[in-house]
Short mmCIF file of C-alpha atoms in Angstrom, two decimals:
data_model
loop_
_atom_site.label_atom_id
_atom_site.label_comp_id
_atom_site.label_asym_id
_atom_site.label_seq_id
_atom_site.Cartn_x
_atom_site.Cartn_y
_atom_site.Cartn_z
CA MET A 1 -31.20 -59.86 -68.51
CA SER A 2 -31.10 -57.27 -66.59
CA GLY A 3 -33.82 -55.19 -65.96
CA VAL A 4 -34.50 -51.27 -66.81
CA LEU A 5 -33.72 -48.25 -64.86
CA TYR A 6 -36.19 -45.73 -65.66
CA GLY A 7 -35.97 -42.31 -64.42
CA VAL A 8 -39.45 -40.48 -64.30
CA GLY A 9 -40.68 -36.99 -64.34
CA LEU A 10 -43.92 -36.74 -62.07
CA GLY A 11 -44.16 -32.70 -63.09
CA PRO A 12 -44.37 -29.91 -60.58
CA GLY A 13 -47.13 -31.33 -58.24
CA ASP A 14 -50.43 -31.34 -59.11
CA PRO A 15 -50.36 -35.48 -59.87
CA GLU A 16 -52.75 -34.22 -63.18
CA LEU A 17 -49.62 -32.75 -64.80
CA MET A 18 -48.11 -36.19 -64.71
CA THR A 19 -47.54 -37.57 -68.41
CA LEU A 20 -49.49 -40.53 -69.38
CA LYS A 21 -46.64 -42.32 -69.98
CA ALA A 22 -45.50 -41.64 -66.34
CA ALA A 23 -48.85 -43.09 -64.90
CA ARG A 24 -48.61 -45.90 -67.41
CA LEU A 25 -44.90 -47.10 -65.82
CA ILE A 26 -45.65 -46.20 -62.03
CA GLY A 27 -49.07 -48.31 -62.32
CA ALA A 28 -47.06 -51.09 -64.24
CA ALA A 29 -43.89 -51.40 -61.48
CA ASP A 30 -43.33 -54.14 -59.22
CA VAL A 31 -40.12 -51.68 -57.92
CA VAL A 32 -40.98 -48.08 -57.19
CA ALA A 33 -36.97 -46.21 -55.78
CA TYR A 34 -37.46 -42.17 -54.62
CA PRO A 35 -35.62 -39.27 -52.45
CA ALA A 36 -36.82 -37.81 -49.63
CA LEU A 37 -35.18 -35.67 -47.53
CA ALA A 38 -33.98 -37.55 -44.41
CA GLY A 39 -37.20 -37.74 -41.99
CA ALA A 40 -39.95 -35.99 -43.97
CA ASP A 41 -42.20 -37.34 -46.19
CA SER A 42 -40.97 -37.69 -50.00
CA PHE A 43 -42.92 -35.22 -52.33
CA ALA A 44 -41.84 -37.35 -55.50
CA ARG A 45 -44.07 -40.74 -53.44
CA SER A 46 -47.39 -37.72 -52.66
CA ILE A 47 -47.30 -36.79 -56.51
CA ALA A 48 -47.37 -40.23 -57.68
CA ALA A 49 -49.58 -42.01 -54.54
CA ALA A 50 -52.56 -43.08 -56.46
CA HIS A 51 -51.10 -44.55 -59.21
CA LEU A 52 -48.51 -47.19 -57.03
CA LYS A 53 -49.27 -50.66 -57.64
CA ASP A 54 -50.58 -52.10 -54.40
CA GLY A 55 -47.72 -54.35 -52.77
CA ALA A 56 -44.90 -52.48 -55.16
CA LEU A 57 -41.39 -52.34 -53.16
CA GLU A 58 -40.48 -49.25 -51.81
CA LEU A 59 -37.18 -48.07 -52.29
CA ARG A 60 -36.83 -45.15 -50.23
CA LEU A 61 -33.45 -42.95 -50.53
CA ASP A 62 -33.00 -40.31 -47.77
CA VAL A 63 -30.96 -37.60 -48.82
CA PRO A 64 -29.30 -35.20 -46.14
CA MET A 65 -30.09 -31.58 -47.14
CA ARG A 66 -26.18 -30.30 -45.99
CA VAL A 67 -24.14 -27.89 -48.03
CA GLU A 68 -21.31 -30.48 -47.30
CA ARG A 69 -21.86 -32.81 -50.08
CA GLY A 70 -20.35 -35.59 -48.82
CA PRO A 71 -23.32 -37.14 -46.96
CA ALA A 72 -25.96 -37.12 -49.98
CA GLN A 73 -23.50 -38.47 -52.24
CA ALA A 74 -23.16 -41.57 -49.54
CA ALA A 75 -26.98 -41.55 -49.87
CA TYR A 76 -26.59 -41.98 -53.52
CA ASP A 77 -24.03 -44.58 -53.47
CA ALA A 78 -26.14 -47.11 -50.69
CA GLY A 79 -29.50 -46.44 -53.03
CA ALA A 80 -27.96 -46.85 -56.48
CA ALA A 81 -26.10 -50.22 -54.76
CA GLU A 82 -29.91 -51.38 -53.24
CA ILE A 83 -31.47 -50.15 -56.85
CA ALA A 84 -28.68 -52.30 -58.85
CA GLY A 85 -29.35 -55.12 -56.64
CA VAL A 86 -33.00 -55.57 -57.72
CA LEU A 87 -32.13 -54.30 -61.63
CA GLU A 88 -29.33 -57.48 -61.56
CA THR A 89 -32.40 -60.13 -60.68
CA GLY A 90 -34.26 -58.83 -64.16
CA GLN A 91 -36.95 -56.57 -62.63
CA ASP A 92 -37.13 -52.97 -63.72
CA VAL A 93 -36.71 -49.83 -61.23
CA VAL A 94 -38.96 -46.67 -61.92
CA PHE A 95 -37.57 -43.61 -59.95
CA LEU A 96 -40.13 -40.87 -59.10
CA CYS A 97 -38.73 -37.51 -60.26
CA GLU A 98 -40.30 -34.64 -59.16
CA GLY A 99 -40.57 -32.27 -61.79
CA ASP A 100 -38.24 -33.51 -64.97
CA PRO A 101 -35.37 -35.93 -63.88
CA LEU A 102 -32.91 -34.10 -65.41
CA PHE A 103 -33.65 -30.31 -64.85
CA TYR A 104 -31.88 -29.43 -61.98
CA GLY A 105 -32.54 -32.84 -60.56
CA SER A 106 -30.46 -35.22 -58.76
CA PHE A 107 -31.82 -37.85 -60.71
CA MET A 108 -28.51 -37.34 -62.42
CA TYR A 109 -26.67 -38.83 -59.23
CA VAL A 110 -28.44 -41.98 -59.36
CA GLN A 111 -28.06 -42.15 -63.37
CA ALA A 112 -24.30 -41.97 -63.50
CA ARG A 113 -23.85 -44.48 -60.50
CA LEU A 114 -25.69 -47.15 -62.45
CA VAL A 115 -25.58 -46.18 -66.48
CA ASP A 116 -22.38 -48.15 -67.09
CA ARG A 117 -24.08 -51.48 -66.07
CA PHE A 118 -27.74 -51.20 -66.84
CA GLN A 119 -30.10 -49.50 -69.60
CA VAL A 120 -31.39 -45.70 -68.19
CA GLU A 121 -34.60 -44.47 -69.44
CA VAL A 122 -35.62 -40.92 -68.92
CA VAL A 123 -39.01 -39.74 -69.28
CA PRO A 124 -39.18 -36.14 -69.34
CA GLY A 125 -41.88 -34.92 -67.27
CA VAL A 126 -43.31 -30.64 -67.16
CA ASN A 127 -40.36 -28.95 -65.43
CA SER A 128 -41.13 -26.00 -62.98
CA ILE A 129 -40.26 -23.27 -65.55
CA SER A 130 -43.14 -23.69 -67.73
CA ALA A 131 -45.58 -24.44 -64.50
CA SER A 132 -44.26 -20.53 -63.28
CA VAL A 133 -45.44 -19.41 -66.28
CA ALA A 134 -48.71 -21.60 -66.44
CA ALA A 135 -49.34 -20.04 -62.97
CA MET A 136 -48.73 -16.60 -64.30
CA GLY A 137 -50.52 -16.42 -67.03
CA SER A 138 -48.69 -14.51 -69.79
CA THR A 139 -46.07 -15.76 -72.19
CA LEU A 140 -42.15 -15.12 -70.15
CA VAL A 141 -40.20 -15.83 -73.37
CA ALA A 142 -41.30 -16.16 -77.41
CA ARG A 143 -39.79 -15.56 -80.52
CA ASN A 144 -36.16 -14.64 -80.73
CA GLU A 145 -35.82 -13.55 -76.95
CA VAL A 146 -33.01 -14.92 -74.81
CA LEU A 147 -34.41 -16.61 -71.76
CA THR A 148 -31.53 -17.37 -68.68
CA VAL A 149 -32.18 -19.27 -65.96
CA ILE A 150 -30.28 -18.34 -62.58
CA PRO A 151 -30.48 -20.13 -59.32
CA GLY A 152 -31.36 -18.59 -56.60
CA PRO A 153 -27.94 -19.07 -53.98
CA LEU A 154 -25.66 -17.28 -57.11
CA ASP A 155 -23.84 -14.05 -55.84
CA ALA A 156 -25.36 -10.48 -56.11
CA GLU A 157 -22.97 -9.12 -59.07
CA GLU A 158 -23.24 -12.60 -61.00
CA MET A 159 -26.91 -12.47 -61.04
CA ARG A 160 -26.90 -8.63 -62.25
CA ALA A 161 -25.10 -9.44 -64.90
CA ARG A 162 -26.71 -12.03 -66.33
CA ILE A 163 -30.25 -10.88 -65.82
CA ALA A 164 -29.11 -7.51 -67.56
CA ALA A 165 -27.90 -10.24 -70.78
CA ALA A 166 -31.07 -11.57 -71.12
CA ASP A 167 -34.54 -10.88 -72.47
CA ALA A 168 -36.47 -12.46 -69.72
CA VAL A 169 -35.08 -14.32 -66.48
CA ALA A 170 -36.24 -17.44 -64.42
CA ILE A 171 -34.89 -17.73 -60.72
CA MET A 172 -35.38 -20.82 -59.08
CA LYS A 173 -35.05 -22.19 -55.68
CA VAL A 174 -35.55 -18.55 -54.11
CA GLY A 175 -35.97 -19.57 -50.80
CA ARG A 176 -33.70 -17.45 -48.21
CA HIS A 177 -32.42 -15.82 -51.24
CA LEU A 178 -35.02 -13.76 -51.65
CA GLY A 179 -33.96 -10.74 -50.03
CA LYS A 180 -31.32 -10.26 -51.95
CA ILE A 181 -33.34 -11.07 -55.54
CA ARG A 182 -35.08 -8.37 -54.49
CA ALA A 183 -32.24 -5.99 -54.08
CA VAL A 184 -31.12 -6.81 -57.52
CA LEU A 185 -33.70 -6.28 -59.25
CA ASP A 186 -34.46 -3.12 -57.32
CA GLY A 187 -31.57 -2.04 -58.55
CA MET A 188 -31.66 -2.61 -62.01
CA GLY A 189 -35.39 -1.13 -62.07
CA LEU A 190 -36.95 -4.61 -62.95
CA ALA A 191 -38.60 -5.45 -59.89
CA ALA A 192 -42.28 -3.95 -61.56
CA ASN A 193 -41.50 -6.17 -64.42
CA ALA A 194 -41.08 -9.89 -61.77
CA THR A 195 -43.45 -12.19 -60.63
CA TYR A 196 -43.53 -14.23 -57.50
CA VAL A 197 -44.89 -17.92 -57.58
CA GLU A 198 -44.46 -19.89 -54.89
CA ARG A 199 -45.63 -23.92 -55.35
CA ALA A 200 -47.15 -23.85 -58.41
CA THR A 201 -49.93 -25.98 -59.19
CA LEU A 202 -50.18 -27.31 -55.70
CA ALA A 203 -53.31 -26.04 -54.01
CA ALA A 204 -51.10 -23.48 -51.87
CA GLU A 205 -49.64 -22.27 -55.18
CA VAL A 206 -49.26 -18.41 -54.83
CA VAL A 207 -48.81 -15.79 -57.26
CA LEU A 208 -48.07 -12.39 -57.31
CA PRO A 209 -46.31 -9.06 -58.40
CA LEU A 210 -42.99 -9.17 -56.84
CA ALA A 211 -43.52 -6.03 -54.50
CA HIS A 212 -46.32 -8.00 -52.91
CA ALA A 213 -44.34 -11.03 -52.05
CA PRO A 214 -44.11 -12.29 -48.33
CA ASP A 215 -40.87 -11.56 -46.89
CA GLU A 216 -39.95 -15.42 -46.27
CA ALA A 217 -40.22 -17.85 -49.48
CA PRO A 218 -39.92 -21.47 -49.52
CA TYR A 219 -37.82 -23.63 -51.44
CA PHE A 220 -39.94 -24.29 -53.83
CA SER A 221 -40.37 -20.48 -55.05
CA MET A 222 -39.59 -19.18 -58.80
CA ILE A 223 -39.25 -15.24 -60.04
CA LEU A 224 -39.91 -14.54 -63.23
CA VAL A 225 -38.95 -11.36 -65.02
CA THR A 226 -40.00 -10.14 -68.39
CA LYS A 227 -38.14 -7.23 -70.20
CA GLY A 228 -39.77 -5.66 -73.13
CA ARG A 229 -43.52 -6.89 -74.76
CA ASP A 230 -44.19 -8.33 -78.37
CA PRO A 231 -45.78 -5.10 -80.54
CA TRP A 232 -47.51 -7.50 -81.79
CA ILE A 233 -49.60 -9.01 -78.99
CA MET B 1 -71.87 -17.50 -68.61
CA SER B 2 -69.26 -17.84 -70.88
CA GLY B 3 -67.28 -20.86 -71.82
CA VAL B 4 -63.56 -20.55 -70.79
CA LEU B 5 -60.79 -20.63 -73.15
CA TYR B 6 -57.76 -23.63 -72.55
CA GLY B 7 -54.25 -23.84 -73.69
CA VAL B 8 -53.71 -27.54 -73.22
CA GLY B 9 -49.80 -28.25 -73.85
CA LEU B 10 -49.53 -31.58 -75.58
CA GLY B 11 -45.52 -32.20 -75.36
CA PRO B 12 -43.14 -32.84 -77.44
CA GLY B 13 -44.58 -34.85 -79.96
CA ASP B 14 -44.84 -38.51 -78.76
CA PRO B 15 -48.23 -38.49 -77.60
CA GLU B 16 -47.75 -40.21 -74.27
CA LEU B 17 -45.78 -37.49 -72.99
CA MET B 18 -49.64 -35.36 -73.00
CA THR B 19 -50.61 -35.36 -69.36
CA LEU B 20 -53.55 -36.68 -67.58
CA LYS B 21 -54.84 -33.25 -67.24
CA ALA B 22 -54.38 -32.70 -71.09
CA ALA B 23 -55.75 -36.47 -72.14
CA ARG B 24 -59.30 -35.39 -69.61
CA LEU B 25 -59.78 -32.21 -71.17
CA ILE B 26 -59.55 -33.19 -74.72
CA GLY B 27 -61.23 -36.11 -74.22
CA ALA B 28 -64.42 -34.18 -73.09
CA ALA B 29 -63.75 -31.33 -75.40
CA ASP B 30 -66.98 -30.38 -77.78
CA VAL B 31 -64.82 -27.90 -79.20
CA VAL B 32 -61.05 -27.91 -80.10
CA ALA B 33 -58.83 -24.96 -82.10
CA TYR B 34 -55.40 -25.73 -82.96
CA PRO B 35 -52.88 -24.17 -85.06
CA ALA B 36 -51.61 -25.73 -88.84
CA LEU B 37 -48.76 -24.15 -91.18
CA ALA B 38 -51.06 -23.20 -94.22
CA GLY B 39 -51.87 -25.92 -96.32
CA ALA B 40 -49.73 -28.61 -94.24
CA ASP B 41 -51.36 -30.83 -91.18
CA SER B 42 -52.05 -29.70 -87.65
CA PHE B 43 -49.02 -31.27 -85.69
CA ALA B 44 -50.79 -30.39 -82.85
CA ARG B 45 -53.63 -32.07 -83.45
CA SER B 46 -51.65 -34.96 -84.75
CA ILE B 47 -50.36 -35.43 -81.31
CA ALA B 48 -54.09 -35.32 -79.50
CA ALA B 49 -56.04 -37.24 -82.57
CA ALA B 50 -56.36 -39.93 -79.96
CA HIS B 51 -58.21 -38.40 -77.66
CA LEU B 52 -60.65 -36.25 -79.78
CA LYS B 53 -64.04 -36.89 -79.37
CA ASP B 54 -66.42 -38.00 -81.75
CA GLY B 55 -68.29 -35.68 -83.59
CA ALA B 56 -66.24 -32.52 -81.90
CA LEU B 57 -66.28 -29.05 -83.81
CA GLU B 58 -62.89 -28.55 -84.79
CA LEU B 59 -61.40 -25.13 -85.36
CA ARG B 60 -58.24 -25.15 -87.59
CA LEU B 61 -56.28 -21.47 -87.90
CA ASP B 62 -54.09 -21.38 -90.63
CA VAL B 63 -51.04 -19.65 -90.09
CA PRO B 64 -49.08 -18.41 -92.85
CA MET B 65 -45.49 -18.88 -92.00
CA ARG B 66 -43.39 -15.42 -93.10
CA VAL B 67 -40.81 -12.81 -91.55
CA GLU B 68 -43.56 -10.57 -92.29
CA ARG B 69 -45.56 -10.00 -89.25
CA GLY B 70 -48.96 -9.05 -90.79
CA PRO B 71 -50.08 -12.09 -92.29
CA ALA B 72 -50.09 -14.42 -89.26
CA GLN B 73 -51.49 -11.93 -86.75
CA ALA B 74 -54.44 -11.26 -89.28
CA ALA B 75 -54.47 -15.05 -88.82
CA TYR B 76 -54.66 -15.05 -85.30
CA ASP B 77 -57.30 -12.15 -85.56
CA ALA B 78 -59.80 -14.41 -87.54
CA GLY B 79 -59.02 -17.67 -85.28
CA ALA B 80 -59.46 -15.48 -82.30
CA ALA B 81 -62.70 -14.08 -83.80
CA GLU B 82 -64.39 -17.65 -84.26
CA ILE B 83 -63.04 -19.05 -80.84
CA ALA B 84 -64.47 -16.02 -78.93
CA GLY B 85 -68.14 -16.79 -81.21
CA VAL B 86 -68.00 -20.21 -79.43
CA LEU B 87 -67.38 -18.96 -75.80
CA GLU B 88 -70.30 -16.57 -76.18
CA THR B 89 -72.43 -19.31 -76.25
CA GLY B 90 -70.93 -20.67 -73.19
CA GLN B 91 -69.08 -23.69 -74.39
CA ASP B 92 -65.70 -24.09 -73.43
CA VAL B 93 -62.75 -24.53 -76.36
CA VAL B 94 -59.79 -26.11 -75.77
CA PHE B 95 -56.86 -24.93 -77.85
CA LEU B 96 -54.29 -27.68 -78.82
CA CYS B 97 -50.39 -26.70 -78.04
CA GLU B 98 -47.54 -28.24 -79.12
CA GLY B 99 -45.06 -28.71 -76.29
CA ASP B 100 -45.65 -25.96 -73.74
CA PRO B 101 -48.22 -22.91 -74.75
CA LEU B 102 -46.22 -20.76 -73.27
CA PHE B 103 -42.61 -21.59 -73.44
CA TYR B 104 -41.67 -19.92 -77.39
CA GLY B 105 -44.92 -20.76 -78.23
CA SER B 106 -47.97 -19.49 -80.80
CA PHE B 107 -50.61 -19.33 -78.06
CA MET B 108 -50.09 -15.91 -76.40
CA TYR B 109 -51.50 -14.49 -80.10
CA VAL B 110 -54.97 -16.30 -78.97
CA GLN B 111 -54.67 -15.33 -75.53
CA ALA B 112 -54.00 -11.91 -75.83
CA ARG B 113 -56.94 -11.39 -77.68
CA LEU B 114 -58.92 -13.57 -75.48
CA VAL B 115 -57.87 -12.83 -72.27
CA ASP B 116 -60.09 -9.17 -71.30
CA ARG B 117 -63.77 -10.93 -72.23
CA PHE B 118 -62.83 -14.48 -71.40
CA GLN B 119 -61.69 -16.68 -68.52
CA VAL B 120 -58.33 -18.29 -69.98
CA GLU B 121 -56.49 -21.55 -68.28
CA VAL B 122 -53.44 -22.53 -69.45
CA VAL B 123 -52.08 -26.03 -68.56
CA PRO B 124 -48.58 -26.31 -68.61
CA GLY B 125 -46.75 -29.33 -71.12
CA VAL B 126 -43.27 -31.39 -71.34
CA ASN B 127 -41.05 -28.45 -73.30
CA SER B 128 -38.76 -28.99 -75.48
CA ILE B 129 -36.13 -28.34 -73.89
CA SER B 130 -36.90 -31.24 -71.18
CA ALA B 131 -37.50 -33.42 -74.16
CA SER B 132 -34.42 -33.06 -75.47
CA VAL B 133 -32.12 -33.43 -72.59
CA ALA B 134 -34.24 -36.50 -71.83
CA ALA B 135 -33.01 -38.30 -75.22
CA MET B 136 -29.64 -36.80 -74.69
CA GLY B 137 -30.16 -38.91 -71.47
CA SER B 138 -27.27 -36.57 -69.39
CA THR B 139 -27.74 -33.71 -67.28
CA LEU B 140 -27.65 -30.16 -69.13
CA VAL B 141 -28.10 -28.18 -65.67
CA ALA B 142 -27.90 -28.97 -62.21
CA ARG B 143 -27.52 -27.39 -58.75
CA ASN B 144 -26.10 -23.72 -59.27
CA GLU B 145 -25.39 -23.68 -63.09
CA VAL B 146 -26.94 -20.81 -65.53
CA LEU B 147 -28.97 -22.29 -67.84
CA THR B 148 -29.35 -19.66 -71.40
CA VAL B 149 -31.73 -20.86 -73.88
CA ILE B 150 -30.93 -18.98 -77.33
CA PRO B 151 -33.00 -18.99 -80.61
CA GLY B 152 -31.36 -20.20 -83.51
CA PRO B 153 -31.95 -16.70 -85.62
CA LEU B 154 -30.27 -14.96 -83.60
CA ASP B 155 -26.80 -13.08 -85.15
CA ALA B 156 -23.36 -14.91 -84.49
CA GLU B 157 -22.20 -11.88 -82.51
CA GLU B 158 -24.44 -12.31 -79.94
CA MET B 159 -25.21 -16.08 -79.49
CA ARG B 160 -21.13 -15.88 -78.86
CA ALA B 161 -21.73 -13.40 -76.05
CA ARG B 162 -24.57 -15.41 -74.72
CA ILE B 163 -23.25 -18.85 -74.84
CA ALA B 164 -19.87 -17.50 -73.23
CA ALA B 165 -21.78 -15.95 -70.14
CA ALA B 166 -23.46 -19.41 -69.69
CA ASP B 167 -22.71 -22.70 -67.80
CA ALA B 168 -24.82 -24.49 -70.42
CA VAL B 169 -27.16 -23.79 -73.46
CA ALA B 170 -29.89 -24.91 -75.35
CA ILE B 171 -30.31 -23.63 -78.88
CA MET B 172 -33.56 -23.30 -80.23
CA LYS B 173 -35.23 -23.85 -83.67
CA VAL B 174 -31.72 -24.57 -85.11
CA GLY B 175 -32.78 -25.20 -88.96
CA ARG B 176 -31.26 -23.29 -91.41
CA HIS B 177 -29.22 -22.10 -88.51
CA LEU B 178 -27.27 -24.68 -88.36
CA GLY B 179 -23.91 -23.76 -90.10
CA LYS B 180 -24.04 -19.98 -88.49
CA ILE B 181 -24.28 -22.16 -84.91
CA ARG B 182 -21.27 -24.73 -85.50
CA ALA B 183 -19.21 -21.92 -86.84
CA VAL B 184 -19.54 -20.19 -83.37
CA LEU B 185 -19.00 -23.08 -81.34
CA ASP B 186 -16.10 -24.10 -83.01
CA GLY B 187 -14.59 -20.51 -82.86
CA MET B 188 -14.99 -20.94 -78.62
CA GLY B 189 -13.91 -24.89 -78.65
CA LEU B 190 -16.99 -26.13 -77.74
CA ALA B 191 -18.00 -28.25 -80.68
CA ALA B 192 -17.19 -31.64 -78.78
CA ASN B 193 -19.57 -30.39 -75.80
CA ALA B 194 -22.30 -29.98 -77.98
CA THR B 195 -25.41 -32.64 -79.12
CA TYR B 196 -27.65 -32.30 -81.54
CA VAL B 197 -30.80 -33.50 -80.73
CA GLU B 198 -33.90 -33.55 -83.96
CA ARG B 199 -37.48 -34.33 -83.30
CA ALA B 200 -36.65 -35.47 -79.77
CA THR B 201 -39.23 -38.31 -78.48
CA LEU B 202 -40.71 -39.00 -82.13
CA ALA B 203 -40.44 -42.24 -84.43
CA ALA B 204 -37.97 -40.35 -86.61
CA GLU B 205 -36.05 -39.02 -83.11
CA VAL B 206 -31.87 -38.35 -84.22
CA VAL B 207 -29.59 -38.12 -81.19
CA LEU B 208 -26.51 -37.28 -82.63
CA PRO B 209 -22.54 -35.52 -81.44
CA LEU B 210 -22.31 -32.11 -82.88
CA ALA B 211 -19.73 -33.42 -85.24
CA HIS B 212 -21.35 -36.13 -86.91
CA ALA B 213 -24.87 -34.05 -87.29
CA PRO B 214 -26.13 -33.84 -91.18
CA ASP B 215 -25.64 -31.03 -92.98
CA GLU B 216 -29.30 -29.66 -93.10
CA ALA B 217 -31.56 -29.32 -89.60
CA PRO B 218 -34.98 -29.17 -89.42
CA TYR B 219 -36.86 -26.37 -87.81
CA PHE B 220 -37.82 -28.99 -84.61
CA SER B 221 -34.02 -29.56 -83.93
CA MET B 222 -31.95 -28.30 -80.74
CA ILE B 223 -28.42 -28.11 -79.58
CA LEU B 224 -27.67 -28.87 -76.20
CA VAL B 225 -24.29 -27.38 -74.84
CA THR B 226 -22.58 -28.05 -71.60
CA LYS B 227 -19.41 -27.00 -70.13
CA GLY B 228 -18.18 -28.05 -66.91
CA ARG B 229 -19.19 -31.50 -65.17
CA ASP B 230 -20.24 -31.54 -61.55
CA PRO B 231 -17.11 -33.54 -59.98
CA TRP B 232 -19.22 -35.60 -58.01
CA ILE B 233 -21.15 -37.62 -60.49
#
């Protein structure tokens, strides 16, 4: 009997926003795996740290961050092979995922390489939109409103069209795209409806009206845009 | 000093998908409040049941389900007044919310009535999209893809336009709109790309290709649609 691969969502960063199921699986795991940007600490591991079992085997996947996709895929090949080696011995592997494993996450690259040969179970986590909206402290979307989630790298023209068609918008992965996003929202007269959220739920969390946002945003930042307001609230 | 109102997300239904923070706050609460459909059990309370403190005061908000909005708003008025009475004595109130409090949730009606007078803290939960995607077991959206979230009651014409513009779609609150949604997806040639998920993470969970979905869907069901697939996975 082969082991089971668990893709476990850890939530947005505050370790207390991990689910009970994630904490249980991590606490019982003899083998965990996690991604890390080459040379840096693993954010996923840092969220899970307090629950790791003493002496657990840790498989670290160093993923290079480049526009070119080949090197990262080679890293997933190598990581998946290492995980497969453990699963074949009958041991389970808990793969630690920031946020929610399958919501703009990289777990799919690991899963895709192993799902034909092994049982894979995904444990959902609190995603970054839920975390950012809680930090903002007011509703993004309700009732019959349409929400569109837009990655920051989208070009300005397409971004404008997507925002125009939605009742509410979450723009993810803001980072170096902040200037472009500001210009799009200004041009649409929506800047006053936009909230900037950086590192939601972490100690360094920042929540500001977009007009007061800093000039430089980290990768883990989001802009939330609402349009109308429900007349009943 | 007034008490604090906590809007606590409980996740999609499996009690183990509650966060550690939710479990801690519920376990320590002398007063909890929750919504219920008039005459029925409260789904929110059922998720939280194992963590409720013995002897905790329970404030139940009976919310009538009607198209007409006045009666529900009157129920929120009454519930908010009752909660305010407790907060004024200095006691905290933990408001139990299915899923994520501010993601298509009703907590906003309670919050809106109290936020000017009391401190309100929102604890995000695993939302129904993350839960349904985990049940489906494959990625809905990744990298620079645009996700659009569409409530089932939207009319067919608008639904078609929103689906056409997105890379991936989550259609919430399917219920009695299943026939219309099927027709829209069939007409767009996307039926084969659609997965039907009912009661994600509960014992009664159902996951099927849309073609094999039942003729009647409950309110807590979702249709997930993907278009292209990342060539790298």
